[in-house]
Amino acid sequence: LVSWFAMLFAAGMGIGLVFWGVAEPMNHYATPPPGTPDGTSDAAKAQDAMTTSFLHWGLSAWAVYIVVGLAIAYTVHRKGRKVSLRWALEPLFGRRVRGWLGDVVDVFAIVGTLFGVAASLGFGASQFTSGLEYLNVLKSEIWVLLAVIAIITSLATCSVLSGLDRGIKWLSNANLMLAAVLALAVLLLGQPLFVLREFVQTIGDYLSNFVHLSFRTLPFQGEAGESWLGSWTTYYWGWWISWSPFVGIFIARISKGRTVREFVAGVLAVPTLVTFLWFSIMGGTALWQQLHGAGGLISDGKVDDVNALFQVLEHIPGSSVLIVGFLILLVIFFVTSADSAAFVVDMVATGGEQDPPVLTRVTWAVLGGGIAAVLLWGGAISGEGKKEDLTAGLGALQTMTILAAAPFSVVMVLACLATLRAFSNEHRQRLRLENRV
């Protein structure tokens, strides 16, 4: 059960938590949503920043994964179908999913997974090289970024060769333990009482305002409202949808033997609470430093997303050790993301084989790292070679990932209807058999 939770957590969020744990709450604090009253106190803005971060990374994200994961898990483990998105729609379309309709759905899954993971790997590599520069090991330049991607992709390839029960499982367990140790260190060496109080209060604020925030479209804020939503809330909804084929298939593959109740409760509750605690520790510590501590996390109204985590760790005892620990955490998240993505893509590409050939899995792992490297290189040469240009290529990659979410959202709705029909049919069949007895 612990390994299951660890693999859920590593595949579902991974690098994003390390990158955005400090950066997102600080961004919301520095630039509140349009329409925030001018007289709003710093404390109120900080609380709203944490609640908004919970909204973007909480129940909504994992609910998206459950829609896809449950539909696939039911068809694979209950009905004996192969691991492929097309079979999730079989209760609606019957044999037609064996043809071009199923091929289109699977292609969307493969493309969305490749580009979504490549973007995440690009962010992780950028933060890793910035950490090395923070430690005065290497300067964050494009050749360093490419070298980091090449090395970590090689490690992911080794993990692929070791298999699902060794590579991903062992690394996910190690990752969960390391993340727990680092989070506990930041909590105890920082402001434990403040963070824990803020954790409890933000959960209450999140639950109280969940419906209101989920339907927030800022219609009276004009273009400013549209721009903010496009950069944050709407962007995240599309991002989770585009990632749902990858995460949904992966958690379906590792969830054999779970009941529907266990699956939904486990996937929805446990990773969400862990994510909330992570954001409270990282983002709460950052907000405390900005409001009551050394400050300096906001410059000219902006947050340095890549270095925000290291700026917070700098003011905590044992900062160098903590930074090294977070860099190791990034590497392991990088490897588990690339490995699990290659596993999922290869299952879909081979027609749903639960144990696809190792050679093709290695190919997909290398391809994911290659996409991230090419786009980082393209961003660097299109700019002036400055540090801020190194991640410019990720913008186009993120845009393509979100574009894939629009058609796939239709697939998700159909998957809901198909799962409902499958459950209803099985229930009616069970009643008929009971009546016979």
Coordinates of C-alpha atoms in Angstrom, one line a residue:
L1 CA 0.0 0.0 0.0
V2 CA 2.8 2.4 0.9
S3 CA 4.5 1.7 -2.5
W4 CA 1.2 2.3 -4.3
F5 CA 0.9 5.7 -2.6
A6 CA 4.5 6.5 -3.4
M7 CA 4.1 5.6 -7.1
L8 CA 0.9 7.6 -7.3
F9 CA 2.6 10.7 -5.8
A10 CA 5.8 10.4 -7.9
A11 CA 3.9 10.0 -11.2
G12 CA 1.1 12.4 -10.6
M13 CA 2.9 15.5 -9.4
G14 CA 6.7 15.0 -9.2
I15 CA 8.9 17.8 -10.4
G16 CA 6.0 20.3 -10.4
L17 CA 5.8 20.2 -6.6
V18 CA 9.5 21.0 -6.2
F19 CA 9.4 23.8 -8.8
W20 CA 6.1 25.5 -7.8
G21 CA 6.0 24.7 -4.0
V22 CA 7.5 28.1 -3.3
A23 CA 7.1 29.9 -6.6
E24 CA 3.3 29.7 -7.0
P25 CA 2.2 31.0 -3.6
M26 CA 4.7 33.8 -3.9
N27 CA 3.5 34.7 -7.4
H28 CA -0.1 34.9 -6.1
Y29 CA 1.0 37.1 -3.2
A30 CA 3.1 39.4 -5.4
T31 CA 0.4 39.6 -8.1
P32 CA -3.1 38.9 -6.7
P33 CA -6.0 38.1 -9.1
P34 CA -7.5 41.1 -10.8
G35 CA -10.3 42.6 -8.7
T36 CA -8.6 42.2 -5.4
P37 CA -9.4 45.3 -3.4
D38 CA -6.6 47.9 -3.1
G39 CA -6.8 48.0 0.6
T40 CA -6.3 44.3 1.1
S41 CA -3.8 43.6 3.9
D42 CA -0.6 41.6 3.3
A43 CA -1.9 38.9 5.6
A44 CA -5.1 38.5 3.6
K45 CA -3.2 38.4 0.3
A46 CA -0.9 35.7 1.7
Q47 CA -3.9 33.6 2.8
D48 CA -5.6 34.0 -0.6
A49 CA -2.3 33.0 -2.2
M50 CA -2.2 29.8 -0.3
T51 CA -5.9 29.0 -0.9
T52 CA -5.5 29.6 -4.7
S53 CA -2.5 27.3 -4.7
F54 CA -4.5 24.6 -3.0
L55 CA -7.2 25.0 -5.6
H56 CA -4.8 24.5 -8.5
W57 CA -3.1 21.4 -7.0
G58 CA -5.8 19.9 -4.9
L59 CA -8.9 17.7 -5.4
S60 CA -9.6 19.0 -8.9
A61 CA -6.3 17.7 -10.3
W62 CA -6.6 14.3 -8.8
A63 CA -10.3 14.0 -9.8
V64 CA -9.2 14.5 -13.4
Y65 CA -6.8 11.6 -13.0
I66 CA -9.5 9.4 -11.4
V67 CA -11.8 9.9 -14.4
V68 CA -9.3 8.4 -16.8
G69 CA -7.6 6.0 -14.3
L70 CA -10.9 4.4 -13.1
A71 CA -12.3 3.9 -16.6
I72 CA -9.1 2.2 -17.7
A73 CA -8.6 0.2 -14.5
Y74 CA -12.1 -1.2 -14.8
T75 CA -11.7 -2.3 -18.4
V76 CA -8.3 -3.8 -17.8
H77 CA -8.6 -5.6 -14.5
R78 CA -12.3 -6.3 -14.5
K79 CA -13.0 -7.0 -18.2
G80 CA -9.6 -8.3 -19.2
R81 CA -9.0 -5.7 -21.9
K82 CA -5.5 -4.4 -22.8
V83 CA -4.1 -1.2 -21.3
S84 CA -5.3 1.4 -23.7
L85 CA -7.7 4.3 -23.6
R86 CA -9.8 3.1 -26.5
W87 CA -11.2 0.2 -24.4
A88 CA -12.6 2.7 -21.8
L89 CA -15.0 3.9 -24.5
E90 CA -16.1 0.4 -25.5
P91 CA -19.4 0.4 -23.5
L92 CA -20.5 3.4 -25.6
F93 CA -19.1 2.6 -29.1
G94 CA -18.7 -1.2 -29.0
R95 CA -16.5 -2.7 -31.7
R96 CA -15.9 0.7 -33.3
V97 CA -13.1 1.3 -30.7
R98 CA -11.1 -1.4 -32.5
G99 CA -10.8 0.9 -35.6
W100 CA -9.8 4.5 -36.4
L101 CA -11.8 5.9 -33.5
G102 CA -9.7 4.0 -31.0
D103 CA -6.5 4.9 -32.9
V104 CA -7.3 8.7 -32.7
V105 CA -7.9 8.4 -28.9
D106 CA -4.6 6.6 -28.4
V107 CA -2.7 9.1 -30.5
F108 CA -4.0 11.9 -28.4
A109 CA -2.8 10.0 -25.3
I110 CA 0.7 9.5 -26.7
V111 CA 1.3 13.0 -27.9
G112 CA -0.1 14.6 -24.7
T113 CA 2.1 12.4 -22.6
L114 CA 5.3 13.1 -24.5
F115 CA 4.9 16.8 -24.6
G116 CA 3.6 17.1 -21.1
V117 CA 6.4 15.1 -19.5
A118 CA 9.0 16.9 -21.7
A119 CA 7.8 20.3 -20.4
S120 CA 8.1 19.0 -16.8
L121 CA 11.5 17.7 -17.5
G122 CA 12.6 21.0 -18.9
F123 CA 11.4 22.9 -15.8
G124 CA 13.2 20.3 -13.6
A125 CA 16.5 20.6 -15.5
S126 CA 16.3 24.4 -15.4
Q127 CA 15.8 24.4 -11.6
F128 CA 18.6 21.8 -11.2
T129 CA 21.2 23.8 -13.0
S130 CA 20.1 26.9 -11.1
G131 CA 20.7 25.0 -7.9
L132 CA 24.2 24.0 -9.1
E133 CA 24.9 27.7 -9.8
Y134 CA 23.6 28.6 -6.4
L135 CA 26.2 26.2 -4.9
N136 CA 28.9 27.8 -7.2
V137 CA 29.4 24.4 -8.9
L138 CA 28.5 25.3 -12.5
K139 CA 27.0 28.3 -14.2
S140 CA 23.5 27.9 -15.5
E141 CA 24.1 27.8 -19.3
I142 CA 22.5 26.0 -22.2
W143 CA 25.2 23.4 -22.5
V144 CA 24.9 22.6 -18.8
L145 CA 21.1 22.2 -19.2
L146 CA 21.6 19.9 -22.2
A147 CA 24.2 17.9 -20.3
V148 CA 21.9 17.5 -17.3
I149 CA 19.1 16.3 -19.5
A150 CA 21.3 13.8 -21.2
I151 CA 22.7 12.4 -18.0
I152 CA 19.3 12.1 -16.2
T153 CA 17.7 10.6 -19.3
S154 CA 20.5 8.0 -19.2
L155 CA 19.6 7.3 -15.6
A156 CA 15.9 7.0 -16.6
T157 CA 17.0 4.5 -19.3
C158 CA 18.7 2.4 -16.7
S159 CA 15.5 2.5 -14.6
V160 CA 13.5 1.4 -17.6
L161 CA 15.9 -1.6 -18.1
S162 CA 15.4 -2.7 -14.4
G163 CA 11.6 -3.1 -14.8
L164 CA 8.5 -1.8 -13.1
D165 CA 8.9 -3.8 -9.9
R166 CA 12.4 -2.6 -9.3
G167 CA 13.2 0.8 -11.0
I168 CA 10.0 2.8 -10.6
K169 CA 9.0 1.1 -7.4
W170 CA 12.3 1.5 -5.6
L171 CA 12.9 5.0 -6.8
S172 CA 9.3 6.1 -5.9
N173 CA 9.8 4.7 -2.4
A174 CA 13.2 6.5 -2.1
N175 CA 11.7 9.7 -3.4
L176 CA 8.8 9.7 -0.9
M177 CA 11.2 9.1 2.0
L178 CA 13.6 11.9 0.8
A179 CA 10.8 14.3 0.2
A180 CA 9.4 13.6 3.7
V181 CA 12.9 14.1 5.2
L182 CA 13.4 17.4 3.4
A183 CA 9.9 18.7 4.1
L184 CA 10.3 17.8 7.8
A185 CA 13.7 19.6 7.9
V186 CA 12.3 22.8 6.4
L187 CA 9.4 22.6 8.8
L188 CA 11.4 22.1 12.0
L189 CA 14.3 24.4 11.0
G190 CA 11.9 27.1 9.8
Q191 CA 8.6 28.2 11.4
P192 CA 6.8 24.9 12.5
L193 CA 4.0 26.5 14.5
F194 CA 3.2 29.1 11.9
V195 CA 3.2 26.5 9.1
L196 CA 1.0 24.0 10.9
R197 CA -1.5 26.7 11.9
E198 CA -1.6 28.0 8.3
F199 CA -2.0 24.4 7.0
V200 CA -5.1 23.8 9.0
Q201 CA -6.5 27.3 8.3
T202 CA -5.9 27.0 4.5
I203 CA -7.7 23.6 4.3
G204 CA -10.7 25.2 5.9
D205 CA -10.5 28.2 3.6
Y206 CA -10.1 25.9 0.6
L207 CA -13.1 23.8 1.5
S208 CA -15.3 26.8 2.3
N209 CA -14.6 28.5 -1.0
F210 CA -14.1 25.5 -3.2
V211 CA -17.2 26.0 -5.3
H212 CA -16.8 29.7 -5.6
L213 CA -13.1 29.5 -6.6
S214 CA -13.8 26.6 -9.1
F215 CA -16.3 28.7 -10.9
R216 CA -14.3 31.9 -10.8
T217 CA -14.1 33.4 -14.4
L218 CA -13.5 37.1 -13.5
P219 CA -16.0 38.4 -16.1
F220 CA -15.9 42.0 -14.7
Q221 CA -12.1 42.2 -14.9
G222 CA -11.9 42.3 -18.7
E223 CA -8.7 41.3 -20.4
A224 CA -6.8 41.4 -17.1
G225 CA -9.1 38.7 -15.8
E226 CA -8.7 36.6 -18.9
S227 CA -5.0 36.9 -18.9
W228 CA -4.7 35.9 -15.2
L229 CA -7.0 32.9 -15.6
G230 CA -5.1 31.8 -18.8
S231 CA -1.8 32.0 -16.9
W232 CA -3.1 30.1 -13.8
T233 CA -6.5 28.5 -13.2
T234 CA -7.5 27.7 -16.8
Y235 CA -4.0 26.8 -17.6
Y236 CA -3.9 24.2 -14.8
W237 CA -7.2 22.7 -15.7
G238 CA -5.8 22.1 -19.2
W239 CA -2.5 20.9 -17.9
W240 CA -4.1 18.2 -15.7
I241 CA -6.3 17.1 -18.5
S242 CA -3.4 16.8 -20.9
W243 CA -1.5 14.8 -18.2
S244 CA -4.5 12.5 -17.5
P245 CA -3.7 9.9 -20.1
F246 CA -0.2 9.4 -18.7
V247 CA -1.1 9.4 -15.0
G248 CA -4.5 7.7 -15.5
I249 CA -3.0 4.8 -17.4
F250 CA -0.1 4.5 -15.0
I251 CA -2.2 4.4 -11.8
A252 CA -4.6 2.0 -13.5
R253 CA -1.7 -0.3 -14.3
I254 CA -0.5 -0.4 -10.7
S255 CA -3.9 -0.6 -9.1
K256 CA -4.8 -4.2 -9.7
G257 CA -6.6 -5.7 -6.7
R258 CA -8.1 -2.4 -5.4
T259 CA -11.8 -2.0 -5.1
V260 CA -13.4 1.1 -6.8
R261 CA -13.9 2.6 -3.3
E262 CA -10.3 2.1 -2.4
F263 CA -9.1 3.4 -5.8
V264 CA -11.2 6.6 -5.6
A265 CA -10.5 7.3 -1.9
G266 CA -6.8 6.5 -2.2
V267 CA -6.1 8.5 -5.3
L268 CA -8.2 11.5 -4.3
A269 CA -7.5 11.8 -0.6
V270 CA -3.9 10.8 0.2
P271 CA -2.0 12.5 -2.6
T272 CA -4.1 15.7 -2.1
L273 CA -3.4 15.9 1.6
V274 CA 0.3 15.3 1.0
T275 CA 0.3 18.0 -1.7
F276 CA -1.4 20.4 0.7
L277 CA 1.2 19.7 3.4
W278 CA 4.0 20.3 0.9
F279 CA 2.7 23.6 -0.2
S280 CA 2.0 24.7 3.3
I281 CA 5.6 23.9 4.4
M282 CA 7.3 25.4 1.3
G283 CA 4.9 28.2 0.4
G284 CA 4.1 29.0 4.1
T285 CA 7.8 29.3 5.0
A286 CA 8.4 31.5 2.0
L287 CA 5.4 33.8 2.9
W288 CA 6.6 34.0 6.5
Q289 CA 10.1 35.0 5.4
Q290 CA 8.6 37.7 3.1
L291 CA 6.2 39.1 5.7
H292 CA 8.2 38.7 8.9
G293 CA 11.7 37.6 8.0
A294 CA 14.5 38.6 5.7
G295 CA 12.2 39.2 2.7
G296 CA 13.8 39.8 -0.7
L297 CA 11.8 37.0 -2.5
I298 CA 10.0 39.6 -4.6
S299 CA 11.9 42.0 -6.8
D300 CA 10.1 44.7 -8.8
G301 CA 6.8 42.9 -8.2
K302 CA 8.1 39.7 -9.7
V303 CA 9.2 36.3 -8.4
D304 CA 12.2 34.4 -9.7
D305 CA 10.4 31.1 -10.2
V306 CA 13.5 29.0 -10.9
N307 CA 15.5 30.3 -7.9
A308 CA 12.6 30.9 -5.4
L309 CA 13.1 27.6 -3.6
F310 CA 16.8 28.2 -3.1
Q311 CA 16.2 31.8 -1.9
V312 CA 14.0 30.4 0.8
L313 CA 16.5 27.7 1.8
E314 CA 19.2 30.2 2.0
H315 CA 17.7 31.6 5.2
I316 CA 17.3 28.2 6.9
P317 CA 20.1 26.5 8.9
G318 CA 22.0 24.0 6.9
S319 CA 21.0 25.6 3.6
S320 CA 23.7 24.0 1.5
V321 CA 22.8 20.5 2.7
L322 CA 19.1 21.2 2.0
I323 CA 19.8 22.5 -1.5
V324 CA 21.8 19.4 -2.3
G325 CA 19.0 17.2 -1.0
F326 CA 16.4 19.0 -3.1
L327 CA 18.7 18.6 -6.2
I328 CA 18.8 14.9 -5.5
L329 CA 15.0 14.9 -5.2
L330 CA 14.7 16.6 -8.5
V331 CA 16.9 14.0 -10.2
I332 CA 14.8 11.1 -8.8
F333 CA 11.6 12.8 -9.8
F334 CA 13.1 13.4 -13.2
V335 CA 13.9 9.7 -13.5
T336 CA 10.6 8.4 -12.3
S337 CA 8.6 10.8 -14.5
A338 CA 10.6 9.8 -17.6
D339 CA 10.5 6.1 -16.8
S340 CA 6.8 5.9 -16.0
A341 CA 5.9 8.1 -19.0
A342 CA 8.0 5.8 -21.3
F343 CA 6.2 2.8 -19.8
V344 CA 2.7 4.3 -20.4
V345 CA 3.4 5.5 -23.9
D346 CA 4.8 2.1 -24.9
M347 CA 1.8 0.3 -23.5
V348 CA -0.5 2.4 -25.7
A349 CA 1.8 2.3 -28.7
T350 CA 2.0 -1.5 -28.6
G351 CA -1.7 -1.9 -28.5
G352 CA -2.1 -2.1 -24.7
E353 CA 0.5 -4.7 -23.7
Q354 CA 0.9 -4.6 -19.9
D355 CA 4.6 -5.6 -20.2
P356 CA 5.8 -3.9 -23.4
P357 CA 9.3 -4.6 -24.9
V358 CA 12.2 -3.0 -23.0
L359 CA 13.8 -1.7 -26.2
T360 CA 10.8 0.4 -27.3
R361 CA 10.4 1.7 -23.7
V362 CA 14.0 2.9 -23.8
T363 CA 13.3 4.6 -27.2
W364 CA 10.3 6.5 -25.7
A365 CA 12.4 7.5 -22.6
V366 CA 15.2 8.9 -24.8
L367 CA 12.6 10.7 -27.0
G368 CA 11.0 12.4 -24.1
G369 CA 14.4 13.8 -22.9
G370 CA 15.3 14.7 -26.5
I371 CA 12.1 16.8 -26.9
A372 CA 12.9 18.8 -23.7
A373 CA 16.5 19.3 -24.9
V374 CA 15.6 20.5 -28.4
L375 CA 13.0 23.0 -27.1
L376 CA 15.4 24.3 -24.5
W377 CA 18.1 24.7 -27.2
G378 CA 15.6 26.4 -29.5
G379 CA 14.6 28.9 -26.7
A380 CA 18.3 29.7 -26.1
I381 CA 19.3 30.3 -29.7
S382 CA 16.1 32.4 -30.3
G383 CA 17.1 34.7 -27.5
E384 CA 20.3 36.4 -26.7
G385 CA 21.8 33.5 -24.7
K386 CA 20.8 35.1 -21.4
K387 CA 19.8 33.0 -18.4
E388 CA 16.1 34.0 -18.8
D389 CA 16.2 32.8 -22.4
L390 CA 17.1 29.2 -21.5
T391 CA 13.5 28.2 -20.8
A392 CA 11.9 30.2 -23.5
G393 CA 11.3 27.1 -25.7
L394 CA 9.1 25.6 -23.0
G395 CA 6.4 28.1 -23.7
A396 CA 5.6 26.6 -27.1
L397 CA 5.7 23.1 -25.6
Q398 CA 3.3 24.1 -22.8
T399 CA 1.0 25.6 -25.4
M400 CA 0.9 22.4 -27.4
T401 CA 0.2 20.4 -24.3
I402 CA -2.8 22.6 -23.4
L403 CA -4.1 22.4 -27.0
A404 CA -4.1 18.6 -26.6
A405 CA -6.4 19.0 -23.6
A406 CA -9.3 20.5 -25.5
P407 CA -10.2 17.4 -27.6
F408 CA -9.2 15.1 -24.8
S409 CA -11.7 16.8 -22.5
V410 CA -14.4 15.4 -24.8
V411 CA -12.8 11.9 -24.4
M412 CA -13.0 12.3 -20.6
V413 CA -16.7 13.1 -20.7
L414 CA -17.3 10.1 -22.9
A415 CA -15.2 8.0 -20.5
C416 CA -17.5 9.1 -17.6
L417 CA -20.6 8.1 -19.5
A418 CA -19.0 4.8 -20.6
T419 CA -18.0 3.9 -17.0
L420 CA -21.4 4.7 -15.8
R421 CA -23.0 2.5 -18.4
A422 CA -20.6 -0.4 -17.6
F423 CA -21.3 -0.2 -13.9
S424 CA -25.1 -0.1 -14.6
N425 CA -24.9 -3.1 -16.9
E426 CA -22.9 -5.1 -14.4
H427 CA -25.3 -4.1 -11.6
R428 CA -28.4 -5.2 -13.6
Q429 CA -26.6 -8.5 -14.5
R430 CA -25.9 -9.1 -10.8
L431 CA -29.5 -8.5 -9.9
R432 CA -30.7 -11.0 -12.6
L433 CA -28.4 -13.7 -11.3
E434 CA -29.5 -13.1 -7.7
N435 CA -33.2 -13.3 -8.7
R436 CA -32.5 -16.7 -10.4
V437 CA -31.1 -18.0 -7.2

